[in-house]
Tab-separated table of C-alpha atoms in Angstrom:
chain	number	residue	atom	x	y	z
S	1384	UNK	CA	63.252	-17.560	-67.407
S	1385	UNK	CA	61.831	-19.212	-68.754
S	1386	UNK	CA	62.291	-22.970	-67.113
S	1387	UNK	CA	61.185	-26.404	-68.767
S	1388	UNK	CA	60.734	-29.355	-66.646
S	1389	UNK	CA	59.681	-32.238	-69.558
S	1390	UNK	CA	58.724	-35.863	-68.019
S	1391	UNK	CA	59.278	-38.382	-70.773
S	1392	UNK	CA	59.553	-42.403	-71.285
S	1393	UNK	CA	62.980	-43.728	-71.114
S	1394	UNK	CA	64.768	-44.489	-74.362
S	1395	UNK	CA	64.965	-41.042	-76.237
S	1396	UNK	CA	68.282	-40.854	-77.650
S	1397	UNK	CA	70.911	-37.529	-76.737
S	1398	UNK	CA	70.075	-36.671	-80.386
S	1399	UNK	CA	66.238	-36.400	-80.189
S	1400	UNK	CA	67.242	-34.757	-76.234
S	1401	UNK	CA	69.582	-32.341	-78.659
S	1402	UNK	CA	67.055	-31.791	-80.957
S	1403	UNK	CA	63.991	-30.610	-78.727
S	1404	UNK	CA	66.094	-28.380	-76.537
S	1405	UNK	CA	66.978	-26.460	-79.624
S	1406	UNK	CA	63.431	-26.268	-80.842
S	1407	UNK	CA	61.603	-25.528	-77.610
S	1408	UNK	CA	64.134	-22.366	-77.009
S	1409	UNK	CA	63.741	-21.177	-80.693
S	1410	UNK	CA	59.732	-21.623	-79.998
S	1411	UNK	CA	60.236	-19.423	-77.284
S	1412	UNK	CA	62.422	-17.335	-79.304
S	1413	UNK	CA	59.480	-16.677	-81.790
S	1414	UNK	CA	56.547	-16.883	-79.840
S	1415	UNK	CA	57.575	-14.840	-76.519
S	1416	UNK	CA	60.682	-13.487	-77.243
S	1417	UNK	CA	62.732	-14.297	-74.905
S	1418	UNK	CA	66.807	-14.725	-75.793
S	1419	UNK	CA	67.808	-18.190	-76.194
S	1420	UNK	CA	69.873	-18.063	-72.986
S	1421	UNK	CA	67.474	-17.464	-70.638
S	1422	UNK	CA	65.533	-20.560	-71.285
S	1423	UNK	CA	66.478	-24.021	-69.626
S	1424	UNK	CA	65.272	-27.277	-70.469
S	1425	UNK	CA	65.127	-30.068	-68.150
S	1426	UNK	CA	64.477	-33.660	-69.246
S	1427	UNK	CA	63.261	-36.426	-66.972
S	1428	UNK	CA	63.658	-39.803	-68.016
S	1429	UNK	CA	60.750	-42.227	-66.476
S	1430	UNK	CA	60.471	-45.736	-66.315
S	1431	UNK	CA	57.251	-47.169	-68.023
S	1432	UNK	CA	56.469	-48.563	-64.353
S	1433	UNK	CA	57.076	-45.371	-62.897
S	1434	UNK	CA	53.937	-43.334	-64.541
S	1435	UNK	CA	50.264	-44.542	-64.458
S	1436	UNK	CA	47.489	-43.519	-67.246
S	1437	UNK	CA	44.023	-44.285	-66.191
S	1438	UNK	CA	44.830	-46.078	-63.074
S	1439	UNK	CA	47.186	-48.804	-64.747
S	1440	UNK	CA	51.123	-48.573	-65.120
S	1441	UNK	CA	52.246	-47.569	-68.705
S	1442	UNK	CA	54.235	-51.083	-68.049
S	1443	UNK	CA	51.371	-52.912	-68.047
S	1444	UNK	CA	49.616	-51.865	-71.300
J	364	UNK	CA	44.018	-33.544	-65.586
J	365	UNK	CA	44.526	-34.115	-62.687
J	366	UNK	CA	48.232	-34.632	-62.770
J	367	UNK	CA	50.183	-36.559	-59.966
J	368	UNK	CA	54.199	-36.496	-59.103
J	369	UNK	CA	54.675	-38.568	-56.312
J	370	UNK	CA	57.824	-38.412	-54.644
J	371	UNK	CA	59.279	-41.280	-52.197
J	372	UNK	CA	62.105	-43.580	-51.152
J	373	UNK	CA	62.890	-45.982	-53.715
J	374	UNK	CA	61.953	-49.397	-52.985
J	375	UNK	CA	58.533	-49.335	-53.180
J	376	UNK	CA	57.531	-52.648	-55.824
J	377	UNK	CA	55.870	-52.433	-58.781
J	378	UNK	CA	53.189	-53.908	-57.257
J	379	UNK	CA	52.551	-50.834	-54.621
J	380	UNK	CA	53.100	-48.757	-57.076
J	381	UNK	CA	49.934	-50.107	-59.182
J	382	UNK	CA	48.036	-50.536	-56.137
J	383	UNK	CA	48.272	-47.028	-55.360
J	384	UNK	CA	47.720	-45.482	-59.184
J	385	UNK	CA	44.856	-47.274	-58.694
J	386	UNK	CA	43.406	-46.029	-55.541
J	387	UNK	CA	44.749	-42.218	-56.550
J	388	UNK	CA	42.419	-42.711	-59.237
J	389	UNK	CA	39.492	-44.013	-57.891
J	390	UNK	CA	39.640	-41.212	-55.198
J	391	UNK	CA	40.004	-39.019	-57.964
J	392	UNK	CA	36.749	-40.093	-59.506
J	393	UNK	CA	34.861	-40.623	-56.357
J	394	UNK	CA	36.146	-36.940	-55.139
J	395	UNK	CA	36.369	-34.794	-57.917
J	396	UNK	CA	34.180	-36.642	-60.333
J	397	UNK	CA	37.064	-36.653	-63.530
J	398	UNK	CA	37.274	-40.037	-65.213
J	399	UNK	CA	39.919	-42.350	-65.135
J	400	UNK	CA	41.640	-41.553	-68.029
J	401	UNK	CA	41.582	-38.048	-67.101
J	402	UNK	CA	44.131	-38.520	-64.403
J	403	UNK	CA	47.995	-39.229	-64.402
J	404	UNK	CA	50.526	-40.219	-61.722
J	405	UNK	CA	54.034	-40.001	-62.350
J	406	UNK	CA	56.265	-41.960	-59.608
J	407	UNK	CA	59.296	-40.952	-58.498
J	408	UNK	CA	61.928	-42.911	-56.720
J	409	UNK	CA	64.642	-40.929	-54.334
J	410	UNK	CA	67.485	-42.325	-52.350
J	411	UNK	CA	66.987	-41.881	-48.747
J	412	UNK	CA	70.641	-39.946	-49.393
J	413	UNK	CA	68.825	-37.375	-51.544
J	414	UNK	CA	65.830	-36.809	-49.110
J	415	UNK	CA	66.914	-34.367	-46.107
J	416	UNK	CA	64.228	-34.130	-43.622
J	417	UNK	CA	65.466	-31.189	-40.662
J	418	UNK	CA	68.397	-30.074	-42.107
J	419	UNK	CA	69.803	-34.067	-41.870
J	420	UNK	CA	69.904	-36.788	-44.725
J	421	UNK	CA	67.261	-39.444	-44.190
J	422	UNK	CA	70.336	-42.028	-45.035
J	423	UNK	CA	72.004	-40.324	-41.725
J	424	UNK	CA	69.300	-41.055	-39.313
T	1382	UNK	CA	58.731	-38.991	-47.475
T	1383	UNK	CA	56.349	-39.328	-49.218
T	1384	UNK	CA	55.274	-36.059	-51.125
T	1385	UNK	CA	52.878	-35.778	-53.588
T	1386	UNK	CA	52.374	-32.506	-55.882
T	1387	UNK	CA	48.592	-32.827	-57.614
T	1388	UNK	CA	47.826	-30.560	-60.249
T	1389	UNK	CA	44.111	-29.716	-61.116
T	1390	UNK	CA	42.161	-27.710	-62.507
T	1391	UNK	CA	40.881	-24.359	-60.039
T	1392	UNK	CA	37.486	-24.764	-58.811
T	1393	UNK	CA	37.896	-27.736	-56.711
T	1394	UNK	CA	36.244	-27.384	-53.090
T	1395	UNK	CA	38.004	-27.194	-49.661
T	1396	UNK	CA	35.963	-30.041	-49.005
T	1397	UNK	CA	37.201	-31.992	-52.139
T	1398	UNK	CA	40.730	-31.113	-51.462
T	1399	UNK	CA	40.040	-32.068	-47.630
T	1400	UNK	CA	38.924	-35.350	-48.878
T	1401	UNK	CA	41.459	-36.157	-51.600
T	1402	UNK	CA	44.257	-35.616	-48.912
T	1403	UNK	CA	42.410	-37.698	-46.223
T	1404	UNK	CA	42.333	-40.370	-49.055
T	1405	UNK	CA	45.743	-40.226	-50.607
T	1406	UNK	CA	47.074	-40.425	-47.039
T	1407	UNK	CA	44.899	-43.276	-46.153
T	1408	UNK	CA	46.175	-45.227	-49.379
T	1409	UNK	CA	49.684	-44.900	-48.612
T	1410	UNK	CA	49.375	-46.106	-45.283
T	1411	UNK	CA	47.947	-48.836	-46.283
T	1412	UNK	CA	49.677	-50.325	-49.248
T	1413	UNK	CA	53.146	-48.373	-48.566
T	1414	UNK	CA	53.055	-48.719	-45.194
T	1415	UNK	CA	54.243	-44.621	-44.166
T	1416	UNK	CA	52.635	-43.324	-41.086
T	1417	UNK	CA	50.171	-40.360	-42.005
T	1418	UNK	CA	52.449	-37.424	-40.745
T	1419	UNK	CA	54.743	-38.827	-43.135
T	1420	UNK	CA	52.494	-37.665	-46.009
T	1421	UNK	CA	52.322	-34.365	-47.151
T	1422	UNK	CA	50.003	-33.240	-50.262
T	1423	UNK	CA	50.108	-30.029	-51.817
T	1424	UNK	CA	47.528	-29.008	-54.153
T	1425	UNK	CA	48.294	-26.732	-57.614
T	1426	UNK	CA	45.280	-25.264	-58.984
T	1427	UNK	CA	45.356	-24.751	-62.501
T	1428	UNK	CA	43.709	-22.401	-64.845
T	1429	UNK	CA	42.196	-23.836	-68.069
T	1430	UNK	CA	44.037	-21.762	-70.113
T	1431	UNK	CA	47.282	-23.194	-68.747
T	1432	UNK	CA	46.446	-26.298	-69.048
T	1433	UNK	CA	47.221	-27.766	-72.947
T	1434	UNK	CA	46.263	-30.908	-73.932
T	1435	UNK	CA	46.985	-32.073	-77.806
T	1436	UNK	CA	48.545	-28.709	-78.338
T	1437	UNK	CA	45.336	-26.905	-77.222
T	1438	UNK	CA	44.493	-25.046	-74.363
T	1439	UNK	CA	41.628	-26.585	-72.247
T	1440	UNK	CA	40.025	-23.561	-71.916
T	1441	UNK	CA	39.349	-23.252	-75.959
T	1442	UNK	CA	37.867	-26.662	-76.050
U	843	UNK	CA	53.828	-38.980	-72.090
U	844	UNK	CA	55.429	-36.247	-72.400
U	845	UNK	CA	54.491	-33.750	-69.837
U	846	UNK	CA	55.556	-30.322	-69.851
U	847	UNK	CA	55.679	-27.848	-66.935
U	848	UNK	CA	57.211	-24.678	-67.994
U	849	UNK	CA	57.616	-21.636	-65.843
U	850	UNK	CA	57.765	-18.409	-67.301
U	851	UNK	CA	56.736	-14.116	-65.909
U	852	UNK	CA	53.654	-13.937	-65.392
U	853	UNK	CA	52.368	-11.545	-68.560
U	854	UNK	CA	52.304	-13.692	-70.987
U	855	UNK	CA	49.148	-13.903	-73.084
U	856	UNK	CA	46.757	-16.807	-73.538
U	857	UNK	CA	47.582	-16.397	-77.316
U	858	UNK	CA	51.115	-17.066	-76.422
U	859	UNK	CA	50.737	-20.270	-74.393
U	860	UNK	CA	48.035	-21.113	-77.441
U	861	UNK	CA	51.209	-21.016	-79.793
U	862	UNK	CA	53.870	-22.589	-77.333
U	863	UNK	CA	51.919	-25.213	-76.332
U	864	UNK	CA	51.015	-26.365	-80.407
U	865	UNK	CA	54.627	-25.564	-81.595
U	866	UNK	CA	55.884	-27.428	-77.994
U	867	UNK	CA	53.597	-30.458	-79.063
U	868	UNK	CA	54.843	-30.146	-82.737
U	869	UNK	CA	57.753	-30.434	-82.065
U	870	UNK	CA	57.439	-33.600	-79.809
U	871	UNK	CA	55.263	-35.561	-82.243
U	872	UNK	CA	57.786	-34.678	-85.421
U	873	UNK	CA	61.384	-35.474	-82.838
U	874	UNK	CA	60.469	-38.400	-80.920
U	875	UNK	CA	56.967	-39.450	-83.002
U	876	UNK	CA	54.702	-39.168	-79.741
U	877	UNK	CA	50.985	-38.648	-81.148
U	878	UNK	CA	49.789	-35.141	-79.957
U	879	UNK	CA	47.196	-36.520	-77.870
U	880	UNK	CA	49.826	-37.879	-75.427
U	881	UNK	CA	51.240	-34.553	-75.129
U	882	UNK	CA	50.385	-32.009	-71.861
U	883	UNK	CA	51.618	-28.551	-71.365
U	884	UNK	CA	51.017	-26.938	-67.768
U	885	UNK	CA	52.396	-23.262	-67.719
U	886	UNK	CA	53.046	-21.319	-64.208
U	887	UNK	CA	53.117	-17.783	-63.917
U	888	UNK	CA	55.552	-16.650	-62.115
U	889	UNK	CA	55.647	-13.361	-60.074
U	890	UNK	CA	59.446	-11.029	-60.707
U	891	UNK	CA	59.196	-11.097	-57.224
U	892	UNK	CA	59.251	-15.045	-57.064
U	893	UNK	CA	62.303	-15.733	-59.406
U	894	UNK	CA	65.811	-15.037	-58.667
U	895	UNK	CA	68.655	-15.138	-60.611
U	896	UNK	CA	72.390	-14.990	-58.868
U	897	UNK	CA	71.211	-14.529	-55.727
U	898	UNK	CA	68.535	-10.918	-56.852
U	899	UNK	CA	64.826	-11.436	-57.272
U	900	UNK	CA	64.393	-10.292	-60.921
U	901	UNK	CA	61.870	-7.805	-59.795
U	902	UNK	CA	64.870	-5.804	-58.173
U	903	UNK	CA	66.969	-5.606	-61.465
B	354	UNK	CA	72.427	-25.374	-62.706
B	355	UNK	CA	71.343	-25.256	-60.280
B	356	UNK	CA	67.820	-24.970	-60.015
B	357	UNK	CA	65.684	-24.541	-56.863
B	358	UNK	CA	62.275	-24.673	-56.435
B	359	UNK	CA	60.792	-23.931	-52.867
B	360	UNK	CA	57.239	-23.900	-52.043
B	361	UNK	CA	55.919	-22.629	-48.992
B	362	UNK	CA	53.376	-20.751	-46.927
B	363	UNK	CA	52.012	-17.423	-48.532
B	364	UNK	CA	52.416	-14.427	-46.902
B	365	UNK	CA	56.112	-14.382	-46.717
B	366	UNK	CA	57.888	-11.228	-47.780
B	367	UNK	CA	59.586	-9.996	-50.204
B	368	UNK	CA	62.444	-9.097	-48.380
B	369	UNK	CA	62.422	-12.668	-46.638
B	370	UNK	CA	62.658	-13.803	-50.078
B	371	UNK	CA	65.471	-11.678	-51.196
B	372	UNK	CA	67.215	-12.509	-48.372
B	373	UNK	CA	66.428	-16.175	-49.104
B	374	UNK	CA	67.978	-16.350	-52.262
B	375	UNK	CA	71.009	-14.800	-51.651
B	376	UNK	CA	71.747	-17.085	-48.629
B	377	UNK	CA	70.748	-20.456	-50.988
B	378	UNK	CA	73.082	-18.851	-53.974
B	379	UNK	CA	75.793	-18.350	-51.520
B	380	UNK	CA	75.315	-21.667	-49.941
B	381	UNK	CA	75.822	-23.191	-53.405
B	382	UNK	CA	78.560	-21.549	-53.751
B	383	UNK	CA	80.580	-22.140	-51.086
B	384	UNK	CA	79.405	-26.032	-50.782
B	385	UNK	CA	79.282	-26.738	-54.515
B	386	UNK	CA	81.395	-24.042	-55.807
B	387	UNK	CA	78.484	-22.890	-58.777
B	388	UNK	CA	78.834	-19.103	-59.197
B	389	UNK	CA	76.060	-17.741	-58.290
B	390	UNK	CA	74.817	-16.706	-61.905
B	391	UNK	CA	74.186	-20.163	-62.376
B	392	UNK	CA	71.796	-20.266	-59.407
B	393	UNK	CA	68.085	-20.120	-60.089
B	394	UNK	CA	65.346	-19.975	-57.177
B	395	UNK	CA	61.626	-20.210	-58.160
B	396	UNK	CA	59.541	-19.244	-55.083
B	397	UNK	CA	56.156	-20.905	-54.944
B	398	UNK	CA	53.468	-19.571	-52.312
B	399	UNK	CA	51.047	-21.949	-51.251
B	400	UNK	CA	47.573	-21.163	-49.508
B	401	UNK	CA	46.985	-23.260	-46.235
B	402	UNK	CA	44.036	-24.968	-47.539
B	403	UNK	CA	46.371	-26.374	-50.282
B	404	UNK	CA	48.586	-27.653	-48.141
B	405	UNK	CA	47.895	-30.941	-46.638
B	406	UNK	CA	50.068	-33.165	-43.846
B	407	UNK	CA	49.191	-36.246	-41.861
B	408	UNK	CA	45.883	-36.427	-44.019
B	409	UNK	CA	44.877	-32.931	-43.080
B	410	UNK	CA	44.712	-29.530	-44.383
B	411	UNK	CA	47.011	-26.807	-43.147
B	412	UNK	CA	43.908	-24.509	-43.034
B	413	UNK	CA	42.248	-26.549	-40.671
B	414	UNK	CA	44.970	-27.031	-37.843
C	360	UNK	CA	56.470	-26.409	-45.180
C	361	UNK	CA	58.569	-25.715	-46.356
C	362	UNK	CA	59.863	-27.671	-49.254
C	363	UNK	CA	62.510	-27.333	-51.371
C	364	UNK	CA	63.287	-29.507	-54.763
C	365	UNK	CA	66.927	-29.050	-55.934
C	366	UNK	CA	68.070	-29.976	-59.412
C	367	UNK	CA	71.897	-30.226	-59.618
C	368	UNK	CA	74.689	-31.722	-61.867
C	369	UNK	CA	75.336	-35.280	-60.750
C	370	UNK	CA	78.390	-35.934	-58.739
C	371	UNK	CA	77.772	-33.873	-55.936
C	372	UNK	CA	78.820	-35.550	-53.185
C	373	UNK	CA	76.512	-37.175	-50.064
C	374	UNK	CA	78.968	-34.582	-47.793
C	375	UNK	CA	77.867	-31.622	-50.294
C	376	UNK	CA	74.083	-32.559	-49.694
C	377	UNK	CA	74.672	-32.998	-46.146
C	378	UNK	CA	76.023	-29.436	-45.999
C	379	UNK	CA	73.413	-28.186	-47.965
C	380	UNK	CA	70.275	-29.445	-46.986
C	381	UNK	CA	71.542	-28.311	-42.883
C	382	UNK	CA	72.712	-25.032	-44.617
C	383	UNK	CA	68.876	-24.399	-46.597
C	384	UNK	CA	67.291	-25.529	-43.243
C	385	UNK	CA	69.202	-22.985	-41.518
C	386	UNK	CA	68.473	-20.430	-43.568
C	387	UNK	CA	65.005	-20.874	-43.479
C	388	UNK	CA	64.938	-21.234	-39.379
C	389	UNK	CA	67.144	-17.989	-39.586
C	390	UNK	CA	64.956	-15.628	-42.402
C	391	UNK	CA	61.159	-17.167	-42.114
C	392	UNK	CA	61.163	-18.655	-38.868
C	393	UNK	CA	60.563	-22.344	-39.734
C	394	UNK	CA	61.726	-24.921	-36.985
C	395	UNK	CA	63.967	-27.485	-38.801
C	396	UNK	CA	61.731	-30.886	-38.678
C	397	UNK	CA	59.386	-28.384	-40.940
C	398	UNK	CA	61.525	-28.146	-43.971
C	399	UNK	CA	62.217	-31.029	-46.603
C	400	UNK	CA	64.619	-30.638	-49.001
C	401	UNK	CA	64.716	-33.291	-51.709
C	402	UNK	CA	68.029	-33.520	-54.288
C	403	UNK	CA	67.720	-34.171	-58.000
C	404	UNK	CA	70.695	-35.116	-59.739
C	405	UNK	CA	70.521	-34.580	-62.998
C	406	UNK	CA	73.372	-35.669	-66.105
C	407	UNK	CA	74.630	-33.484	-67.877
C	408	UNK	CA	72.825	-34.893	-71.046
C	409	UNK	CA	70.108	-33.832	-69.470
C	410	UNK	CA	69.850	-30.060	-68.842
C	411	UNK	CA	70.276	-27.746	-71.513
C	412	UNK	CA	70.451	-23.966	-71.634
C	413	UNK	CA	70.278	-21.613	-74.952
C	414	UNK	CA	69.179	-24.791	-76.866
C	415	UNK	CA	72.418	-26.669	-76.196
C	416	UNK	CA	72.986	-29.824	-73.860
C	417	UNK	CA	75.403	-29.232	-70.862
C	418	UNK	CA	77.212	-32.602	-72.090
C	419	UNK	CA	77.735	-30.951	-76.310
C	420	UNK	CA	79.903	-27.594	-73.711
């Protein structure tokens, strides 16, 4: 505790990956208090033709 | 909101896939009443080898 | 196959969640092609304040 | 884009999501340059009694 | 790693869920060969009328 | 119901799934008194680039 499950576009780089793991678990840190190694972050990787906005693929826009 | 993860066996085109982040949305509207660019879907494609339906693989039957 | 997880806000109606499942069911049949009992739909109702859009809460706005 | 669903004890207060969700959507607009309006948060209460950890439900430890 | 999320009908006990997660952990390890403090299980109890199949509600079967 | 999302390291095996996913569905037929064709369980590999814990990618261990 706590868990992270972020959905994101394809294309983010290990180093921007690297970079908001450490800053979401030092938010949580801060804000709630919990120790940094109880909190997991998960990234998803999505395909722009794999989430929808208003009805139309984010491919499509 | 509302917020969509739809899980199912890969394959499915591009073109079901924007067919039915269409009609998700439109029921959305026509149910619920949120507008269109209220509402998200977020695809995502499994292997029939990651999918166990009754304690058996889905690639397995 | 296939599942779909819908998050929305609490308040929704039996009758709206009755309908939305009816619907989503209907539209996968249709342009996927999966039989209805292949379908499942579970429905997450959400509290506005834990819901955050542009870094605020819905429930603040 | 991006979507966050983070699980955490139930507990926390709404002045604490308030905080995680800005610093959470902060952070995403300052690594990876995503404008804050693209940016969800969902948070989930969870119950001790729904979360184990090695096998104990945290509520027994 | 890893991480389980199960969702399923409220009104299960917590002793069916403590006995639950120690029989997932030690699956895991015996199959995968994780120790179980790397084992996570997230129980998530879902209301009948928020559970849909084949089009309908749970609720109304 | 019930339904179970797993997020694991890739490069389990489809023989460690297969064990698993009969294992999980055993359990559940065992402790809550599910018949088998009730529960799903659906795998999510996930690299190790992509799941970090106390701030730190699995991959940077």
């Amino acid at each position: 505790m706590p868990m992270i499950h972020i959905y994101l576009y394809e294309g983010r780089t290990d180093d921007q990956k690297r970079e908001l793991a450490q800053a979401f678990t030092d938010d949580i840190q801060r804000i709630v208090g919990s120790p940094p190694e109880a909190t997991h972050v998960l990234f998803h990787d999505m395909s722009k033709s794999d989430w929808a906005h208003a009805g139309k693929l984010a491919s499509d826009e």
